[in-house]
XYZ file of C-alpha atoms in Angstrom:
747
model
C 38.301 -16.450 6.573
C 36.441 -15.794 9.836
C 39.681 -14.523 11.450
C 40.266 -12.130 8.534
C 36.708 -10.796 8.800
C 37.056 -10.328 12.556
C 40.420 -8.565 12.141
C 39.070 -6.170 9.512
C 36.049 -5.513 11.716
C 38.303 -4.543 14.647
C 40.426 -2.280 12.431
C 37.572 -0.146 11.173
C 35.913 -0.068 14.608
C 39.169 1.284 16.035
C 39.265 3.944 13.328
C 35.660 4.854 14.042
C 36.512 6.049 17.546
C 38.470 8.936 16.015
C 35.104 10.605 15.486
C 33.228 10.407 18.776
C 29.637 9.828 17.718
C 26.758 8.135 19.483
C 27.143 10.349 22.557
C 24.487 11.273 25.127
C 24.088 14.581 23.312
C 23.590 12.772 20.003
C 20.912 10.567 21.560
C 19.146 13.594 22.990
C 19.178 15.201 19.538
C 17.765 12.025 18.030
C 14.949 11.674 20.536
C 14.025 15.361 20.393
C 14.148 15.767 16.619
C 10.481 14.939 15.989
C 9.344 17.713 18.348
C 12.024 20.035 17.036
C 10.637 19.794 13.503
C 6.979 19.603 14.510
C 4.679 22.392 13.288
C 7.459 24.130 11.383
C 5.924 23.883 7.903
C 3.066 26.197 6.987
C 0.599 26.318 4.097
C 1.163 22.639 3.383
C -0.811 19.394 3.707
C -3.574 20.635 1.419
C -6.198 17.876 1.250
C -9.146 19.271 -0.728
C -12.676 17.907 -0.366
C -15.001 18.647 -3.261
C -18.540 19.456 -2.108
C -21.010 17.064 -3.770
C -21.442 17.846 -7.477
C -20.482 21.515 -7.134
C -17.333 23.306 -8.248
C -16.538 24.253 -4.666
C -14.179 22.503 -2.263
C -12.847 23.024 1.239
C -9.499 22.323 2.859
C -7.523 23.299 5.950
C -4.930 26.065 5.671
C -2.085 25.423 8.078
C -1.069 29.004 8.946
C 1.461 30.260 11.542
C -1.517 31.497 13.559
C -3.337 28.165 13.457
C -5.659 26.064 11.337
C -8.172 27.799 9.100
C -10.938 25.958 7.255
C -11.488 27.590 3.883
C -13.894 27.108 1.005
C -12.857 27.800 -2.572
C -15.105 28.417 -5.556
C -13.421 27.166 -8.731
C -15.791 29.052 -11.025
C -15.477 32.394 -9.263
C -11.796 31.865 -8.316
C -12.525 32.975 -4.735
C -11.525 31.684 -1.309
C -12.978 32.542 2.089
C -13.317 30.980 5.539
C -15.708 28.048 5.539
C -17.286 29.202 8.806
C -16.802 31.677 11.627
C -14.086 29.900 13.624
C -14.608 31.969 16.772
C -18.371 31.467 16.780
C -18.151 27.709 16.193
C -15.414 27.259 18.815
C -17.492 29.124 21.381
C -20.593 27.079 20.576
C -18.633 23.811 20.768
C -17.044 24.738 24.089
C -20.453 25.491 25.572
C -22.220 22.447 24.151
C -19.491 19.858 24.723
C -17.929 21.089 27.946
C -14.546 20.711 26.258
C -12.478 23.766 25.367
C -12.349 24.352 21.618
C -9.574 26.592 20.310
C -10.762 28.701 17.386
C -7.384 28.426 15.635
C -6.746 24.764 16.387
C -10.146 23.263 15.609
C -9.941 19.692 14.460
C -13.272 18.598 13.028
C -13.092 14.908 12.256
C -15.151 13.408 9.422
C -16.258 16.881 8.337
C -19.021 16.891 5.735
C -20.267 20.079 4.099
C -23.691 20.184 2.502
C -24.140 21.432 -1.036
C -25.003 24.962 0.046
C -22.215 25.036 2.657
C -24.766 26.379 5.149
C -24.582 23.311 7.379
C -21.679 21.166 8.574
C -21.643 17.690 10.072
C -18.564 16.542 11.979
C -17.176 14.750 14.995
C -15.740 16.606 17.974
C -14.970 15.204 21.425
C -16.222 11.753 20.305
C -19.632 13.215 19.484
C -21.253 13.859 16.126
C -22.564 17.393 15.624
C -24.691 19.272 13.111
C -23.833 22.969 12.815
C -26.299 25.379 11.201
C -24.228 28.336 10.076
C -26.893 31.004 9.669
C -28.323 30.527 13.139
C -25.006 29.521 14.732
C -26.735 26.514 16.310
C -25.314 23.114 17.163
C -27.277 19.890 17.299
C -25.904 16.912 19.200
C -26.275 13.826 16.995
C -24.983 11.395 19.616
C -21.785 9.622 20.575
C -19.645 8.148 17.840
C -19.057 4.439 18.297
C -15.473 3.391 17.543
C -15.284 1.296 14.373
C -15.170 -2.438 14.861
C -11.695 -3.778 14.204
C -11.810 -6.846 12.006
C -8.871 -9.119 11.417
C -7.276 -7.962 8.163
C -6.985 -11.467 6.708
C -10.268 -12.902 7.986
C -11.480 -15.454 5.480
C -14.814 -15.052 3.700
C -16.387 -18.438 3.056
C -19.420 -16.798 1.383
C -21.854 -18.781 3.517
C -23.646 -15.695 4.766
C -25.091 -12.777 2.846
C -28.196 -10.637 2.647
C -31.122 -11.781 0.461
C -31.011 -10.201 -3.000
C -34.099 -8.658 -4.572
C -34.691 -9.010 -8.301
C -34.403 -5.881 -10.475
C -38.197 -5.848 -11.054
C -38.780 -6.043 -7.294
C -41.056 -9.098 -7.551
C -38.771 -11.814 -6.159
C -35.975 -12.320 -3.664
C -33.135 -14.840 -3.920
C -31.449 -16.260 -0.831
C -29.603 -19.266 0.577
C -31.412 -21.853 2.677
C -30.009 -25.198 3.762
C -26.933 -24.597 1.558
C -29.123 -24.186 -1.566
C -30.416 -21.353 -3.736
C -34.045 -20.334 -3.164
C -36.317 -17.649 -4.564
C -39.393 -16.160 -2.924
C -42.321 -14.344 -4.474
C -42.470 -11.061 -2.616
C -46.238 -10.695 -3.045
C -47.191 -14.147 -1.699
C -44.135 -15.208 0.309
C -44.074 -18.475 -1.633
C -40.612 -20.066 -1.706
C -39.076 -22.302 -4.358
C -35.764 -24.182 -4.280
C -33.683 -23.719 -7.413
C -31.035 -26.231 -6.292
C -31.115 -29.273 -4.065
C -27.537 -30.551 -4.256
C -25.996 -28.136 -1.740
C -24.473 -29.443 1.484
C -22.127 -28.354 4.228
C -19.218 -29.788 2.245
C -20.275 -28.205 -1.065
C -22.650 -25.283 -0.765
C -23.894 -22.345 -2.806
C -22.433 -18.905 -2.198
C -24.722 -16.339 -0.608
C -23.433 -13.790 -3.132
C -26.243 -14.220 -5.645
C -26.544 -12.144 -8.829
C -29.801 -11.478 -10.709
C -29.973 -11.046 -14.464
C -31.203 -7.608 -15.593
C -34.465 -9.137 -16.889
C -35.157 -10.773 -13.473
C -35.489 -14.215 -15.081
C -32.232 -15.825 -13.976
C -29.847 -15.912 -11.019
C -26.164 -16.808 -10.947
C -24.290 -18.201 -7.954
C -21.011 -19.942 -7.263
C -21.023 -23.448 -5.853
C -18.223 -23.651 -3.282
C -16.208 -26.633 -2.116
C -14.435 -25.286 0.998
C -10.887 -26.156 2.008
C -9.574 -27.014 5.440
C -8.692 -23.813 7.270
C -5.130 -23.046 8.315
C -4.665 -21.214 11.610
C -1.725 -19.458 13.200
C -1.524 -19.541 16.995
C 0.178 -17.281 19.499
C 0.105 -16.601 23.210
C -0.616 -13.102 24.491
C 1.483 -13.214 27.642
C 0.341 -10.006 29.317
C -3.274 -9.170 28.418
C -4.674 -5.982 29.905
C -7.932 -7.528 31.093
C -6.698 -10.602 32.951
C -3.708 -12.009 34.804
C -3.372 -15.275 32.903
C -2.125 -15.356 29.293
C -4.467 -15.852 26.350
C -4.183 -18.256 23.449
C -5.151 -16.608 20.166
C -5.595 -17.950 16.651
C -6.271 -16.478 13.210
C -7.316 -17.761 9.789
C -4.138 -17.739 7.743
C -3.632 -19.644 4.505
C 0.042 -20.294 3.726
C 1.806 -21.259 0.489
C 0.904 -24.758 -0.624
C -2.346 -24.959 1.350
C -5.436 -26.332 -0.361
C -7.849 -23.557 -1.331
C -11.622 -23.446 -1.857
C -12.867 -24.428 -5.316
C -15.768 -22.614 -6.997
C -17.970 -23.306 -9.994
C -20.504 -20.928 -11.600
C -24.147 -22.015 -11.838
C -27.031 -20.227 -13.557
C -30.670 -20.905 -12.665
C -33.803 -20.059 -14.621
C -36.304 -18.983 -11.968
C -39.277 -19.802 -14.200
C -38.658 -23.379 -15.303
C -35.968 -24.282 -12.748
C -33.395 -25.148 -15.406
C -29.874 -25.281 -13.947
C -26.660 -24.771 -15.909
C -23.274 -25.777 -14.499
C -20.091 -24.439 -16.089
C -17.368 -26.798 -17.216
C -14.143 -26.024 -15.335
C -11.809 -26.611 -18.299
C -10.790 -22.936 -18.352
C -10.543 -22.473 -14.578
C -9.428 -25.797 -13.137
C -6.470 -24.662 -11.000
C -7.946 -21.876 -8.928
C -6.325 -19.329 -6.726
C -9.512 -17.315 -6.998
C -12.713 -17.217 -9.011
C -14.919 -14.164 -8.771
C -17.981 -12.682 -10.462
C -20.616 -12.029 -11.686
C -21.253 -9.245 -14.211
C -24.366 -9.812 -16.318
C -24.528 -8.632 -19.898
C -27.302 -6.044 -20.358
C -29.184 -8.538 -22.592
C -29.209 -11.137 -19.768
C -27.736 -13.731 -22.126
C -24.397 -14.226 -20.365
C -22.364 -13.484 -17.258
C -18.717 -12.482 -16.964
C -16.434 -13.722 -14.202
C -12.672 -13.756 -13.588
C -10.207 -16.560 -12.963
C -6.846 -16.158 -11.229
C -4.772 -19.291 -11.785
C -2.837 -20.835 -8.917
C 0.776 -19.789 -9.411
C -0.406 -16.586 -11.148
C 0.832 -17.375 -14.643
C -2.637 -16.911 -16.107
C -5.526 -14.559 -15.453
C -8.691 -14.831 -17.531
C -11.878 -12.894 -18.053
C -14.445 -15.580 -18.870
C -18.010 -15.451 -20.133
C -20.657 -18.087 -19.414
C -23.722 -18.355 -21.622
C -26.976 -18.215 -19.682
C -28.596 -20.169 -22.517
C -26.152 -23.064 -23.035
C -23.811 -22.952 -20.038
C -20.744 -22.865 -22.280
C -17.743 -20.859 -21.102
C -15.477 -18.905 -23.427
C -12.381 -16.776 -22.896
C -12.795 -13.038 -23.425
C -9.365 -11.949 -22.166
C -6.441 -14.282 -21.536
C -3.513 -12.728 -19.667
C -0.454 -14.994 -19.383
C 3.156 -14.743 -18.241
C 6.128 -17.081 -17.906
C 6.753 -15.527 -14.481
C 3.680 -13.923 -12.918
C 0.653 -11.942 -13.970
C 0.677 -8.946 -11.680
C -3.019 -9.210 -10.874
C -2.790 -6.399 -8.319
C -2.177 -4.044 -11.287
C -5.830 -4.467 -12.143
C -8.316 -2.432 -14.126
C -11.306 -3.587 -16.173
C -14.134 -1.412 -17.437
C -17.022 -2.895 -19.412
C -18.392 -0.521 -22.056
C -21.864 -1.986 -22.458
C -23.125 0.405 -25.137
C -20.313 -0.493 -27.533
C -19.633 -4.050 -26.319
C -16.019 -3.190 -25.522
C -13.712 -3.600 -22.519
C -10.847 -1.451 -21.305
C -8.171 -3.689 -19.788
C -4.865 -3.065 -17.996
C -1.855 -5.270 -18.761
C 1.943 -5.494 -18.507
C 2.161 -7.711 -21.606
C 4.535 -5.385 -23.511
C 6.863 -5.017 -20.480
C 5.120 -1.812 -19.333
C 1.782 -1.305 -17.619
C -0.704 -0.040 -20.210
C -4.351 0.120 -21.245
C -5.925 -1.882 -24.074
C -9.284 -1.660 -25.827
C -10.939 -5.047 -26.381
C -13.817 -6.146 -28.555
C -15.852 -8.112 -26.040
C -17.597 -10.272 -28.612
C -14.479 -11.462 -30.446
C -12.059 -11.276 -27.517
C -9.594 -9.454 -29.751
C -7.612 -6.304 -28.977
C -8.962 -3.435 -31.068
C -6.038 -1.194 -30.183
C -3.491 -0.446 -27.495
C -4.601 2.810 -25.857
C -1.423 3.801 -24.027
C 2.048 2.848 -25.200
C 5.675 3.596 -24.382
C 8.399 2.958 -21.836
C 6.353 4.319 -18.954
C 3.833 3.011 -16.460
C 0.087 3.605 -16.046
C -0.609 3.878 -12.328
C -4.356 4.442 -11.932
C -7.430 5.047 -14.066
C -9.484 7.833 -12.547
C -12.265 8.266 -15.068
C -13.613 6.683 -18.236
C -15.847 9.011 -20.237
C -17.748 6.764 -22.625
C -19.512 9.658 -24.361
C -16.250 11.441 -25.218
C -14.319 8.140 -25.416
C -11.624 9.585 -23.148
C -9.713 8.252 -20.161
C -8.193 10.250 -17.320
C -5.302 8.440 -15.651
C -2.071 8.842 -13.707
C 1.303 7.560 -14.865
C 5.003 7.721 -14.100
C 8.149 7.620 -16.204
C 6.850 9.519 -19.214
C 9.213 12.507 -18.893
C 12.851 11.793 -19.862
C 15.870 12.779 -17.762
C 14.095 12.924 -14.408
C 13.134 10.569 -11.593
C 10.987 7.934 -13.368
C 8.788 7.386 -10.313
C 7.241 10.867 -10.375
C 3.494 10.676 -10.964
C 1.627 13.011 -13.302
C -1.967 13.062 -14.549
C -3.042 12.662 -18.168
C -5.979 12.356 -20.498
C -6.107 10.237 -23.664
C -8.692 9.075 -26.194
C -9.734 5.435 -26.549
C -7.862 5.215 -29.869
C -4.586 6.323 -28.251
C -4.598 9.875 -29.647
C -4.874 13.201 -27.872
C -2.510 12.448 -24.991
C -2.560 15.533 -22.755
C -0.538 16.127 -19.584
C -2.665 17.872 -16.955
C 0.087 18.395 -14.353
C 3.278 19.275 -16.244
C 5.566 20.666 -13.500
C 8.329 18.402 -12.206
C 7.292 16.750 -8.963
C 5.287 13.975 -7.373
C 1.688 15.006 -8.054
C -1.539 14.121 -6.281
C -4.776 15.316 -7.830
C -8.380 15.577 -6.684
C -10.952 16.024 -9.462
C -14.374 17.622 -9.245
C -17.227 15.200 -9.810
C -17.745 16.338 -13.413
C -13.973 16.287 -14.041
C -13.985 19.955 -15.078
C -11.458 21.029 -12.426
C -8.722 19.424 -10.404
C -6.737 20.422 -7.344
C -3.082 19.499 -7.787
C -0.536 19.238 -4.958
C 3.039 18.501 -5.977
C 6.446 18.399 -4.315
C 9.788 16.608 -4.213
C 11.679 15.263 -1.215
C 13.823 18.390 -1.329
C 11.197 20.875 -2.579
C 8.227 22.058 -0.508
C 4.653 21.427 -1.681
C 2.746 23.666 -4.066
C -1.051 23.484 -4.410
C -2.934 24.867 -7.397
C -6.379 24.677 -8.961
C -6.290 23.575 -12.607
C -8.638 23.409 -15.546
C -8.956 19.666 -16.176
C -9.312 20.120 -19.920
C -5.853 21.512 -20.604
C -4.109 21.465 -17.202
C -3.648 25.240 -17.099
C -3.476 26.792 -13.633
C -6.818 28.436 -12.894
C -5.894 29.683 -9.424
C -2.886 29.349 -7.083
C -3.851 27.909 -3.713
C -0.876 27.408 -1.393
C 2.919 27.382 -1.432
C 4.468 25.790 1.621
C 6.696 27.939 3.821
C 9.626 26.019 5.391
C 11.485 29.027 6.845
C 11.005 27.900 10.447
C 11.939 24.329 9.570
C 15.234 25.484 8.097
C 15.889 27.595 11.197
C 15.399 24.444 13.290
C 18.305 22.812 11.432
C 16.465 20.731 8.833
C 18.627 19.508 5.969
C 16.815 18.412 2.824
C 17.366 14.798 1.842
C 19.349 14.448 -1.355
C 18.038 12.411 -4.277
C 20.861 10.269 -5.625
C 20.943 8.180 -8.782
C 23.524 5.626 -9.884
C 23.714 2.687 -12.271
C 22.540 -0.713 -11.102
C 23.978 -4.186 -11.509
C 23.812 -4.081 -15.301
C 25.745 -0.824 -15.582
C 22.852 0.701 -17.551
C 19.718 0.959 -15.429
C 19.312 4.011 -13.196
C 18.660 3.213 -9.537
C 17.089 6.032 -7.536
C 17.466 6.671 -3.831
C 17.809 9.353 -1.164
C 20.442 10.376 1.371
C 19.784 11.778 4.854
C 22.476 13.641 6.793
C 22.493 14.594 10.499
C 21.663 18.213 11.324
C 25.247 18.738 12.566
C 26.693 17.235 9.409
C 30.421 17.810 8.883
C 31.699 16.787 5.419
C 35.223 16.374 6.796
C 34.107 13.445 8.959
C 33.622 9.819 8.013
C 30.088 8.551 8.599
C 28.876 4.971 8.813
C 25.966 4.224 6.477
C 22.669 2.678 7.506
C 20.226 1.565 4.868
C 16.509 1.277 5.546
C 15.137 -1.506 3.370
C 11.735 -2.579 2.242
C 12.099 -4.209 -1.144
C 8.959 -6.264 -1.349
C 7.701 -6.501 -4.929
C 4.455 -4.837 -5.907
C 5.365 -1.219 -5.194
C 8.231 1.244 -4.755
C 9.136 2.589 -1.352
C 11.651 5.433 -1.449
C 9.798 8.675 -0.575
C 9.234 11.080 -3.454
C 7.189 13.763 -1.704
C 8.236 16.383 0.808
C 8.186 15.372 4.470
C 9.797 17.323 7.293
C 10.390 14.272 9.482
C 10.994 10.767 8.162
C 10.325 8.351 11.016
C 12.658 5.725 9.579
C 15.600 7.943 8.648
C 15.602 11.356 10.322
C 16.174 10.718 14.026
C 18.680 7.865 13.871
C 20.846 9.971 11.571
C 21.420 12.349 14.502
C 23.549 9.688 16.210
C 26.182 10.209 13.522
C 24.996 8.141 10.577
C 24.331 8.835 6.932
C 20.991 7.189 6.170
C 19.996 5.895 2.740
C 16.979 4.333 1.081
C 16.605 3.185 -2.523
C 14.568 1.013 -4.867
C 16.528 -1.717 -6.580
C 15.419 -4.265 -9.146
C 12.589 -6.468 -7.964
C 10.393 -3.522 -7.000
C 7.616 -2.067 -9.108
C 6.518 0.846 -11.335
C 9.413 0.501 -13.770
C 9.350 -2.189 -16.467
C 7.980 -5.674 -15.796
C 11.481 -7.026 -16.446
C 12.776 -4.726 -13.691
C 10.320 -6.290 -11.223
C 10.608 -9.875 -12.463
C 14.091 -10.120 -10.959
C 12.261 -11.110 -7.766
C 10.556 -14.139 -9.349
C 11.303 -17.257 -7.289
C 14.211 -15.191 -5.961
C 13.081 -12.921 -3.116
C 16.497 -13.204 -1.505
C 17.839 -11.021 -4.333
C 16.005 -7.980 -2.911
C 17.884 -5.767 -5.346
C 21.138 -6.233 -3.401
C 23.453 -6.151 -6.446
C 21.909 -2.771 -7.322
C 22.140 -1.548 -3.738
C 25.811 -2.433 -3.521
C 26.585 -0.723 -6.841
C 24.576 2.345 -5.767
C 26.375 2.641 -2.423
C 29.781 2.243 -4.039
C 28.863 5.042 -6.456
C 27.847 7.160 -3.464
C 31.258 6.578 -1.863
C 32.983 7.497 -5.122
C 31.212 10.853 -5.146
C 31.346 11.623 -1.425
C 34.370 11.040 0.813
C 32.293 11.412 4.000
C 30.638 7.977 3.631
C 32.407 4.915 4.962
C 31.522 1.792 2.995
C 33.479 -0.328 5.475
C 30.730 0.384 8.021
C 27.311 -0.288 6.520
C 24.289 -1.418 8.508
C 20.782 -2.271 7.396
C 17.361 -2.514 9.017
C 13.786 -3.255 8.021
C 10.505 -4.810 9.084
C 8.185 -7.441 7.615
C 9.511 -8.187 4.095
C 12.176 -5.633 5.034
C 12.969 -7.744 8.102
C 13.514 -10.764 5.899
C 15.673 -8.691 3.579
C 17.719 -7.075 6.359
C 18.716 -10.463 7.732
C 19.267 -11.726 4.184
C 21.715 -8.863 3.657
C 24.128 -10.172 6.278
C 23.566 -13.813 5.292
C 24.146 -13.421 1.560
C 26.249 -10.208 1.377
C 28.370 -10.016 4.556
C 31.212 -8.433 2.596
C 29.026 -5.321 2.205
C 26.638 -5.249 5.178
C 28.283 -5.340 8.609
C 25.219 -5.430 10.918
C 21.468 -5.965 10.573
C 18.368 -5.154 12.623
C 15.463 -7.322 11.506
C 11.926 -6.869 12.816
C 8.934 -9.196 12.325
C 10.509 -10.711 9.246
C 8.907 -13.405 7.098
C 12.142 -15.357 7.283
C 10.844 -18.325 5.321
C 8.286 -17.727 2.588
C 6.611 -21.058 3.342
C 5.622 -19.629 6.742
C 4.037 -16.410 5.498
C 0.686 -15.459 3.951
C -0.278 -17.263 0.764
C -1.219 -14.344 -1.467
C 2.074 -12.504 -1.043
C 4.416 -15.433 -1.368
C 2.796 -17.497 -4.088
C 2.560 -14.315 -6.168
C 6.354 -13.929 -6.264
C 7.679 -17.388 -5.340
C 5.048 -19.268 -7.366
C 3.230 -22.580 -6.867
C 3.719 -25.441 -6.336
C 6.356 -25.081 -3.630
C 9.795 -25.550 -5.154
C 13.418 -25.621 -4.050
C 13.563 -21.840 -4.438
C 11.620 -21.447 -1.183
C 14.472 -23.114 0.663
C 17.150 -21.235 -1.282
C 15.576 -17.920 -0.225
C 14.950 -18.982 3.370
C 16.777 -17.202 6.192
C 16.065 -20.286 8.286
C 17.762 -22.720 5.908
C 20.641 -20.253 5.410
C 21.047 -19.234 9.055
C 24.344 -21.134 9.226
C 25.896 -18.400 7.064
C 25.652 -15.694 9.742
C 28.951 -14.034 10.663
C 27.768 -10.465 11.336
C 25.949 -8.877 14.287
C 22.190 -9.433 14.096
C 19.268 -8.238 16.216
C 15.907 -9.938 15.718
C 12.701 -8.278 16.937
C 9.217 -9.772 17.010
C 5.808 -8.895 18.422
C 4.364 -11.875 20.256
C 0.876 -11.351 18.760
C 1.864 -10.497 15.193
C -1.025 -11.638 13.000
C 0.476 -10.263 9.799
C 3.630 -12.370 9.734
C 3.473 -15.514 11.838
C 5.796 -14.863 14.840
C 6.842 -18.503 14.608
C 8.831 -17.438 11.534
C 11.189 -15.442 13.767
C 11.351 -18.199 16.375
C 12.236 -20.764 13.714
C 15.121 -18.635 12.459
C 16.264 -18.298 16.091
C 16.129 -22.065 16.416
C 18.274 -22.482 13.304
C 20.802 -19.906 14.552
C 21.063 -21.642 17.915
C 21.589 -25.021 16.248
C 24.328 -23.451 14.116
C 25.940 -21.999 17.275
C 25.527 -18.413 16.068
C 25.518 -15.351 18.314
C 22.585 -12.964 17.887
C 20.216 -10.784 19.896
C 16.464 -11.359 20.252
C 13.873 -8.837 21.430
C 10.321 -10.103 22.007
C 7.697 -7.396 22.517
C 4.749 -8.566 24.669
C 1.282 -7.693 23.423
C 2.689 -6.197 20.224
C 1.472 -6.852 16.690
C 3.311 -6.271 13.406
C 5.971 -3.686 14.187
C 9.312 -2.072 13.491
C 9.810 -2.188 17.245
C 8.022 0.885 18.600
C 9.771 3.284 20.977
C 11.501 0.460 22.845
C 12.685 -1.241 19.663
C 13.844 2.087 18.255
C 16.102 2.654 21.267
C 17.435 -0.894 20.947
C 18.092 -0.228 17.250
C 20.012 2.945 18.080
C 22.199 1.112 20.570
C 22.728 -1.830 18.245
C 24.133 0.281 15.421
C 26.126 2.626 17.668
C 27.828 -0.400 19.191
C 28.358 -2.418 16.013
C 29.116 0.304 13.463
C 30.811 2.943 15.619
C 32.512 0.702 18.146
C 31.074 2.904 20.898
C 29.380 1.703 24.066
C 25.919 3.332 23.991
C 25.037 5.634 26.895
C 22.965 4.177 29.714
C 19.222 4.416 29.281
C 18.982 6.332 32.539
C 21.095 9.085 30.944
C 18.904 9.351 27.860
C 15.285 10.242 28.404
C 13.257 9.664 25.235
C 9.738 11.047 25.331
C 6.979 8.527 25.912
């Protein structure tokens, strides 16, 4: 079998040389493409900023002559320059000692006061106040760079600010692991608990009841911390390497356990909740007090994610009851979260995928029963933007509601609590992004497609009618520079029924009479969808590499999100699937339609979950994928972060973790593979890549490894990009890449 695969590989590589691609000229085109397309789209990138509670907003117009800050009045339907660009540039140049170009001003963190007569912004690392009428600048001091915290730093809840009671008479705080209150007038302290210790302490996140008579706090039993370690070989501030470590819980690790307690600050009575309804915790969080101070609400996320509950604890008896119980045989997608308590009517708005689609439900809080399903249909609620309790209306975004078009396109809607009055506020076809005024009377809508330039309009938020056109992007210069629009492509998936949507990128010198190898960029991690839907002039993953003579593709197969829950559940305990049966069917359909694609020469690359999937492609589907570039992959889900992997692979750890492991399946490799890893990656443990290398070496497999010193989570950066170019030119085209001294990519 290996000899047959090698023979077929040599045959198509020989045929590939008929079309000389991957030349020095192709590389130069690839490396220069970003600059070639830069600043070639005008009147785009509208990012409106509403000014306080007014009906005015500002944004930056990207004109051929330069950037212009404008202010628009939605009521008057007028637009004018926000300030005198020449006057401000001159004042900034004088005050800062740094030349400010009137047409290329870039005012970071710009804030406009309600009257628009003063501006506050950052320029040249200094904060400034500009008074328009007097044309005066005030230096507000240097801007300190934000402190960079580790993204996954654990919060053990030991530290927190003291919390003052609503009536202002007392303050609650933690002392010696216990809950204390202090009379603000006298300074007298009183311990409400005395059973706290280092091994089982009270959380510093204390919550007062509205009547100032009770406090609620979680008692926490911490778990042993898990650390990942790595060596920074070439630190900038010293000669010797540094050992680094990070908090990093992994699948199967013991987690902290919490229990709600309520204290009466008058008589010292303490209530402890029974854990019957939350005894296998991934997370427990709260508290929300009822307005009558008789109970608190908190939420329980079960380990393994097959249950998620909204629970209520009585502040009078300590009993806990279930208000909302969300369950699934696979996983409750707790990241698709929305809950809104309606205190005046004792109701709750809740988001759920229980009917196979993501929708909103109206609950009776007292009974815990669903009063009615608010949204319904084979489409997906994406985000709730506003809940108007007085009008009993919800403003939200959703995708998939319009038949016979790309189901991922987002539009904005309004609906009543009882499910009537559904109104589309952004009806045109496209991927919409909206910014609403504070009172939700107006919205600015920007919409586009991958192959259609952006349009920005002001709309009336009551009926969605266009109140005023704002901008229509001009791509004339981009087209003159050789830009070819990506092509949306749809084909049936593995079941022969479900539409799978993707895009195709061609090189700027595309010749339909040639045969082009295909390279797929993959990121198929559950929880989202990844194929671009909006207009971009330069796609950093697909545009440049295409210039070497490749047709680039990206698509969302089963296992990704924002379709039905069943569509996403394909990934459950099966991350190695990664939608590959859909991807193969989609690519074969592409080859049926277009003779210029060569399905005998298909490569794949990705990073992070995409790195795992890229390597998995050549391990589990070598008949389809002929070469893979895999960067910072989580090659074994037991080695990666707990929240990601237990969500999709479940808990406790089962045999599926091994079945999906690139490490345990490394022996299958019979295709070219390049592995890339940053030595200080604190997102995916770099040991994951080294362990897959170890397995490949033990299996006597040939592969390439690139370790990037001092680099975190990455696709590879400029160096890795060049290596990726060479890897695919060599392994898909059968061409020896040009020497690096002959190709001069920009730094």
